[in-house]
Amino acid sequence: MTAMNAMNASNESSAERERGTRPVVLDVRDLSVSYGKVEALHHIDLKIRRGEIVTVIGPNGAGKTTLLAALMGLLPAQGEIVYLGERQGAERQVEQLVRQGMTLVPEKRELFGEMSVEDNLLLGAFDRYRGGHRDELETMDQVFEIFPRLAERREQLAGTLSGGERQMLAMGRALMAKPKLLMLDEPSLGLAPLIIKEIFRIVAELKKTGVAILLVEQNARAALQVADYGYVLETGEVSLEGPSAELASDPRVIESYLGLGGKGGAAAR
Amino acid sequence: MDLQIALLLGQDGITNGAIYALLALALVLVFAVTRVIFIPQGEFVAYGALTLASLQAGKLPGTLWLLLGLGAAVALVEIALALRTRQMRRIPSILLLNCGIPLLLGGILFAIPPATLPLAVQVVLALMLVVPLGPMVYRLAFQPIAEASVLVLLIVSIAVHVTLIGLGLLFFGAEGSRTPAFTDMSFEIGDALLQGQTVLVVVASAVLIVALYFFFERTIYGKALRATAMNRTGARLMGISATMAGKLSFTLATLIGAFSGVLISPITTIYYDSGFLIGLKGFVGAIVGGLASYPVAAAGAVLVGLLEAYSSFWASAYKEVIVFTMIIPVLLWRSLTTRHVEEEE
Ligand SMILES: Nc1ncnc2c1ncn2[C@@H]1O[C@H](COP(=O)(O)OP(=O)(O)OP(=O)(O)O)[C@@H](O)[C@H]1O
Ligand SMILES: [Mg+2]
């Protein structure tokens, strides 16, 4: 038993050391976001490195979606955001960030419902196409390899897909942009356990391509399993952070998020 | 009314209807992408017709001055923005696009007397003079308030419409123009006479509609415009900027408007303010389509053209009244059959 623990500890510290050397993709310092006069996020610090999955877990209304919207330039924010070594100005625009390889798979998916799966994917490569790249068909083949289900449905209208397929399409569409930072807002939301498993397997797989992944989840158990590092967000503040294995064994996390339900504490939606 | 008159009126109706259909499509496109009810559409019809007439009469079209003026205004706004955001690299291309190209067009017009050019070249020149006005108007009037409510956008749209009519009077004068018929061919089918002009207008409209269909269904930019109309947030997340989509839709709408003006110029005498009524009939067609469905809007517009033609025979004094009254039953029917959709925020 002691030997096992020692082994775990040494594994963790080597993972930590490895984490320290990879280039930082996103470095957020002292980020605050307000809706009108109400501040929804208070002084958040967060860091993501290349090829790393970082998860943000927390209950309903904690500010997870707000965080991603602010990072993506959809909401104005205060504080410092350094993306790919460049400090972002106050007038940061979504379009500009997309061009720099940042993508968001939003909580509501935001698909183009009256267009085919294929056209939805194609538009994921819109910015690259505009920038002169003409590799959208090859990229689409790669996406179909990751999500064979989408290949079967390529002619179908996005609005007629099942929940799991919609999530796959939203993720596939984001991958069409060949992102450097992929942000996923509750990919497991409203999906059956089997599909959730599949989605998380794919998330873990994507990590190998070198993309940095920011995974926002209420399903803390699944998220901490795939992630390297985690933050716990509660009422707009980071209450805990650490390597995900450490978080998963932290009594406070176990009590609030990994409780007996087995699906994460705030499972009541 | 005998069959021959009925067929003749039908031809008139279809000719005008084809043009209204084009305008209806442009209105639906602009509304779906930008939520702007594009009232100035009619002015671009008039500008197209009057510009072609000026070119054919060997006069320098007033549109050139308008283009130079608006271009300079856009360049000023863009350069101020570039200075503020320290993007000096953009300044040369801003100047080239908004001032250089209009100046070049002006140079061409001075160098070559346009009246001697073949019709097709004159048409292309007229379009090149009018079409850039669309995105310029978008840049100056609508881009700064892109997030405003439909009502605010409508009010600005009316203001732009009034301004463009005033500028039309200033640059084209009060007298009307009519260009010679594109063709005086005609075909005899049985007893009836089919005018070449009708065929030309219908074919040209059909070609433009098919080209638009391909643009929207087959090209990534066309799909991007549809995507913006379907889901603004989703489109932004793909890097499809609302500004780009807005400019593109205004460019297309202005192209359609100016082209309609070119088509209609041999049929009707066009004055600086004639566009409004023509645009309004396209608008009736678009309303029939609920500002949403292209095929229904086009069909509605052809119906408007036919109704207009036949009512001008039976009750010519009331023909406009009859056409515009058509909106009422259509709106009633629509309000009873369609679910109310909340305006998205
Ligand atoms: N548009 C808005 N205007 C005002 N307040 C908002 C708005 N959107 C979110 N909020 C508030 O900000 C807080 C954080 O919301 P957010 O959607 O970021 O939470 P979340 O962690 O994503 O929750 P969930 O797990 O339910 O998705 C909540 O208190 C919410 O009520
Ligand atoms: Mg959320």
XYZ file of C-alpha atoms in Angstrom, chain B:
345
model
C -60.988 41.814 -72.880
C -60.047 39.292 -75.515
C -57.397 36.649 -75.294
C -54.831 38.734 -77.101
C -55.046 41.609 -74.655
C -55.006 39.156 -71.778
C -51.791 37.628 -73.077
C -50.229 41.031 -73.603
C -51.100 42.107 -70.078
C -49.814 38.803 -68.816
C -46.492 39.484 -70.493
C -46.306 42.910 -68.916
C -47.158 41.432 -65.578
C -44.536 38.730 -65.807
C -41.872 41.174 -66.966
C -42.469 43.470 -64.027
C -43.043 40.511 -61.737
C -39.619 39.099 -62.586
C -38.032 42.365 -61.551
C -40.084 42.546 -58.358
C -39.001 38.979 -57.640
C -35.357 40.012 -57.830
C -36.008 42.884 -55.458
C -37.955 40.649 -53.112
C -35.020 38.219 -52.966
C -32.634 41.044 -52.129
C -34.925 42.267 -49.361
C -35.229 38.809 -47.843
C -31.459 38.338 -48.034
C -30.623 41.647 -46.362
C -33.246 41.197 -43.668
C -32.211 37.637 -42.861
C -28.533 38.525 -42.533
C -28.640 42.001 -40.990
C -32.259 42.447 -39.774
C -32.363 45.662 -41.813
C -35.542 46.271 -43.809
C -33.785 47.567 -46.872
C -35.966 50.473 -47.943
C -33.208 52.220 -49.960
C -33.295 49.251 -52.334
C -35.509 51.275 -54.690
C -32.995 54.109 -54.887
C -30.386 51.706 -56.211
C -32.897 50.626 -58.876
C -33.294 54.266 -59.912
C -29.544 54.867 -59.748
C -28.916 51.853 -61.970
C -31.422 53.008 -64.575
C -30.345 56.666 -64.486
C -26.651 55.808 -64.617
C -27.158 53.659 -67.699
C -29.268 56.416 -69.291
C -26.519 58.989 -68.597
C -23.874 56.745 -70.101
C -25.970 56.193 -73.210
C -26.646 59.895 -73.541
C -22.903 60.537 -73.404
C -23.181 62.396 -70.097
C -20.992 61.855 -67.087
C -23.265 60.006 -64.628
C -23.889 61.788 -61.328
C -23.259 58.461 -59.628
C -19.536 59.058 -60.085
C -19.571 62.070 -57.748
C -21.672 60.163 -55.265
C -19.230 57.261 -55.382
C -16.232 59.541 -54.897
C -17.953 61.344 -52.012
C -19.125 58.223 -50.175
C -15.784 56.534 -50.837
C -13.934 59.453 -49.266
C -16.279 59.384 -46.266
C -15.732 55.652 -45.748
C -11.974 56.093 -46.136
C -11.998 58.815 -43.459
C -13.938 56.660 -41.014
C -11.745 53.608 -41.638
C -8.483 55.549 -41.401
C -9.573 57.153 -38.133
C -10.281 53.661 -36.811
C -6.965 52.313 -38.088
C -5.100 55.167 -36.381
C -6.950 54.590 -33.139
C -6.181 50.859 -33.096
C -2.645 51.417 -34.461
C -3.118 49.308 -37.581
C -1.237 51.538 -40.013
C -0.753 48.607 -42.400
C -4.417 48.811 -43.345
C -4.306 52.413 -44.594
C -3.014 51.800 -48.160
C -5.665 49.178 -48.906
C -8.393 51.393 -47.411
C -7.371 54.231 -49.715
C -7.092 51.997 -52.758
C -10.483 50.377 -52.227
C -12.523 53.458 -51.363
C -10.767 56.226 -53.286
C -8.454 54.608 -55.826
C -11.000 52.445 -57.608
C -13.648 55.217 -57.902
C -10.963 57.573 -59.255
C -9.896 54.941 -61.751
C -13.515 54.522 -62.904
C -13.783 58.285 -63.274
C -10.591 58.305 -65.321
C -11.990 55.652 -67.625
C -15.195 57.616 -68.125
C -13.249 60.767 -68.977
C -10.888 58.956 -71.316
C -13.420 56.929 -73.324
C -16.737 58.481 -74.361
C -19.150 55.884 -72.916
C -21.877 56.560 -75.498
C -19.788 54.827 -78.146
C -19.335 51.634 -76.139
C -21.412 48.522 -76.753
C -24.490 48.058 -74.570
C -22.999 45.232 -72.501
C -19.985 47.342 -71.550
C -22.237 50.247 -70.643
C -24.259 47.978 -68.387
C -21.107 46.698 -66.677
C -19.854 50.251 -66.177
C -23.203 51.318 -64.720
C -23.123 48.401 -62.292
C -19.533 49.174 -61.308
C -20.569 52.722 -60.500
C -23.646 51.836 -58.460
C -22.839 48.555 -56.696
C -19.991 49.814 -54.436
C -22.439 52.332 -52.973
C -24.229 49.481 -51.172
C -21.387 48.326 -48.919
C -20.383 51.954 -48.390
C -23.869 52.780 -47.145
C -23.673 49.725 -44.893
C -20.328 50.837 -43.514
C -21.482 54.376 -42.764
C -25.081 53.897 -41.665
C -25.602 50.332 -40.439
C -22.323 48.811 -39.282
C -22.018 51.171 -36.282
C -25.486 50.101 -35.076
C -25.437 46.461 -36.148
C -26.609 45.282 -32.722
C -29.555 47.697 -32.549
C -33.188 46.570 -32.573
C -35.115 46.009 -35.787
C -37.045 49.219 -35.150
C -33.912 51.364 -34.856
C -32.500 49.746 -37.982
C -35.778 50.483 -39.787
C -35.661 54.144 -38.786
C -32.093 54.459 -40.031
C -33.131 52.635 -43.199
C -35.839 55.254 -43.812
C -33.322 58.026 -43.174
C -30.914 56.498 -45.690
C -33.765 56.178 -48.193
C -34.689 59.872 -47.861
C -31.038 60.927 -48.095
C -30.448 58.872 -51.218
C -33.547 60.354 -52.880
C -32.205 63.835 -52.120
C -28.802 62.917 -53.516
C -30.522 61.413 -56.554
C -32.239 64.737 -57.248
C -28.946 66.563 -56.767
C -26.909 64.336 -59.045
C -29.402 63.271 -61.724
C -31.770 66.246 -61.797
C -35.556 66.154 -61.853
C -36.118 64.975 -65.396
C -36.764 61.318 -66.107
C -34.931 59.021 -68.478
C -35.788 56.019 -70.516
C -33.229 53.936 -72.343
C -33.896 52.475 -75.808
C -35.196 48.909 -75.867
C -32.486 46.278 -75.620
C -34.037 44.498 -78.554
C -36.995 45.040 -80.859
C -37.257 41.399 -81.772
C -40.564 39.709 -81.258
C -41.842 36.200 -81.693
C -45.215 35.105 -82.904
C -46.754 32.229 -81.048
C -50.068 31.423 -82.628
C -52.073 34.649 -82.493
C -50.063 36.199 -79.732
C -47.017 38.371 -80.043
C -44.188 37.661 -77.614
C -41.941 40.664 -77.167
C -38.189 40.128 -77.158
C -37.905 42.593 -74.312
C -40.108 40.406 -72.108
C -38.078 37.336 -72.924
C -34.863 39.184 -72.176
C -36.012 40.474 -68.795
C -37.409 37.121 -67.725
C -34.299 35.247 -68.872
C -31.938 37.759 -67.263
C -33.864 37.601 -63.984
C -33.938 33.837 -64.109
C -30.198 33.681 -64.765
C -29.507 35.993 -61.837
C -31.786 33.971 -59.565
C -30.079 30.727 -60.575
C -26.665 32.338 -60.057
C -27.749 33.433 -56.588
C -29.015 29.955 -55.863
C -25.619 28.525 -56.743
C -23.898 31.158 -54.684
C -25.951 30.282 -51.598
C -25.929 26.517 -52.061
C -22.483 25.822 -53.477
C -19.997 28.429 -52.302
C -18.579 28.750 -48.820
C -19.299 32.501 -48.740
C -22.912 31.889 -49.694
C -23.182 29.280 -46.972
C -21.573 31.677 -44.523
C -24.286 34.237 -45.270
C -26.998 31.638 -44.712
C -25.294 30.562 -41.516
C -25.318 34.133 -40.231
C -29.014 34.358 -41.011
C -29.665 31.081 -39.159
C -27.496 31.484 -36.096
C -25.555 34.664 -35.508
C -23.598 33.387 -32.504
C -22.737 30.127 -34.210
C -21.508 32.024 -37.258
C -19.350 34.379 -35.203
C -17.748 31.406 -33.496
C -16.710 30.155 -36.945
C -15.034 33.496 -37.609
C -17.804 34.684 -39.929
C -17.910 38.298 -38.877
C -21.235 40.078 -38.828
C -19.557 43.005 -40.586
C -18.367 40.860 -43.444
C -21.772 39.209 -43.786
C -23.503 42.604 -43.675
C -21.265 44.109 -46.330
C -21.611 41.082 -48.547
C -25.400 41.045 -48.296
C -25.582 44.777 -49.040
C -23.286 44.326 -52.024
C -25.497 41.580 -53.416
C -28.692 43.522 -52.743
C -27.297 46.606 -54.453
C -26.172 44.519 -57.394
C -29.662 43.074 -57.682
C -31.217 46.529 -57.329
C -28.991 48.203 -59.909
C -29.402 45.280 -62.301
C -33.183 45.503 -61.925
C -32.904 49.199 -62.732
C -30.988 48.363 -65.895
C -33.658 45.826 -66.870
C -36.565 48.141 -66.182
C -35.084 51.256 -67.787
C -36.343 50.552 -71.331
C -39.815 49.659 -70.007
C -40.642 52.636 -67.826
C -39.450 56.193 -67.573
C -37.419 56.382 -64.378
C -37.081 59.514 -62.272
C -34.768 60.040 -59.323
C -37.589 59.029 -56.955
C -39.237 56.262 -58.995
C -37.339 53.549 -57.202
C -39.380 53.685 -54.045
C -42.625 52.491 -55.618
C -40.817 49.748 -57.533
C -38.991 48.641 -54.399
C -42.246 48.708 -52.474
C -43.785 46.222 -54.879
C -40.825 43.930 -54.352
C -41.448 44.459 -50.662
C -45.055 43.288 -51.027
C -43.710 40.146 -52.650
C -41.219 39.699 -49.823
C -43.962 40.171 -47.222
C -45.954 37.426 -48.922
C -42.868 35.264 -48.358
C -42.785 36.367 -44.726
C -39.347 37.960 -45.226
C -37.999 34.459 -44.829
C -38.665 32.117 -47.721
C -37.033 32.887 -51.049
C -39.276 30.851 -53.365
C -42.499 32.112 -51.777
C -41.223 35.692 -51.934
C -40.384 35.307 -55.618
C -43.775 33.780 -56.384
C -45.468 36.579 -54.445
C -43.574 39.154 -56.470
C -44.644 37.641 -59.785
C -48.221 37.675 -58.479
C -47.811 41.380 -57.674
C -46.647 42.024 -61.235
C -49.629 40.193 -62.747
C -52.113 41.860 -60.428
C -50.665 45.226 -61.338
C -50.881 44.556 -65.059
C -54.496 43.381 -65.031
C -55.706 46.033 -62.638
C -54.143 48.703 -64.846
C -56.473 47.477 -67.569
C -59.676 47.347 -65.562
C -59.120 50.072 -63.033
C -55.963 51.878 -63.943
C -56.524 54.705 -61.472
C -56.564 52.176 -58.639
C -53.754 49.892 -59.724
C -51.362 50.852 -56.902
C -54.174 50.722 -54.386
C -55.110 47.235 -55.503
C -51.506 46.011 -55.348
C -50.846 47.383 -51.898
C -54.216 46.275 -50.540
C -53.086 42.753 -51.346
C -50.846 42.952 -48.290
C -53.827 42.991 -45.954
C -55.344 39.574 -46.683
C -51.841 38.099 -46.872
C -50.880 39.495 -43.488
C -54.184 38.364 -42.012
C -53.690 34.883 -43.368
C -50.107 34.765 -42.144
C -50.937 36.038 -38.693
C -53.545 33.315 -38.396
C -51.382 30.495 -39.682
C -47.863 31.234 -38.466
C -46.665 30.991 -34.938
C -45.286 34.217 -33.570
C -41.517 34.003 -33.280
C -39.844 36.169 -30.674
C -37.176 38.436 -32.024
C -33.807 37.011 -31.108
C -31.579 39.209 -29.006
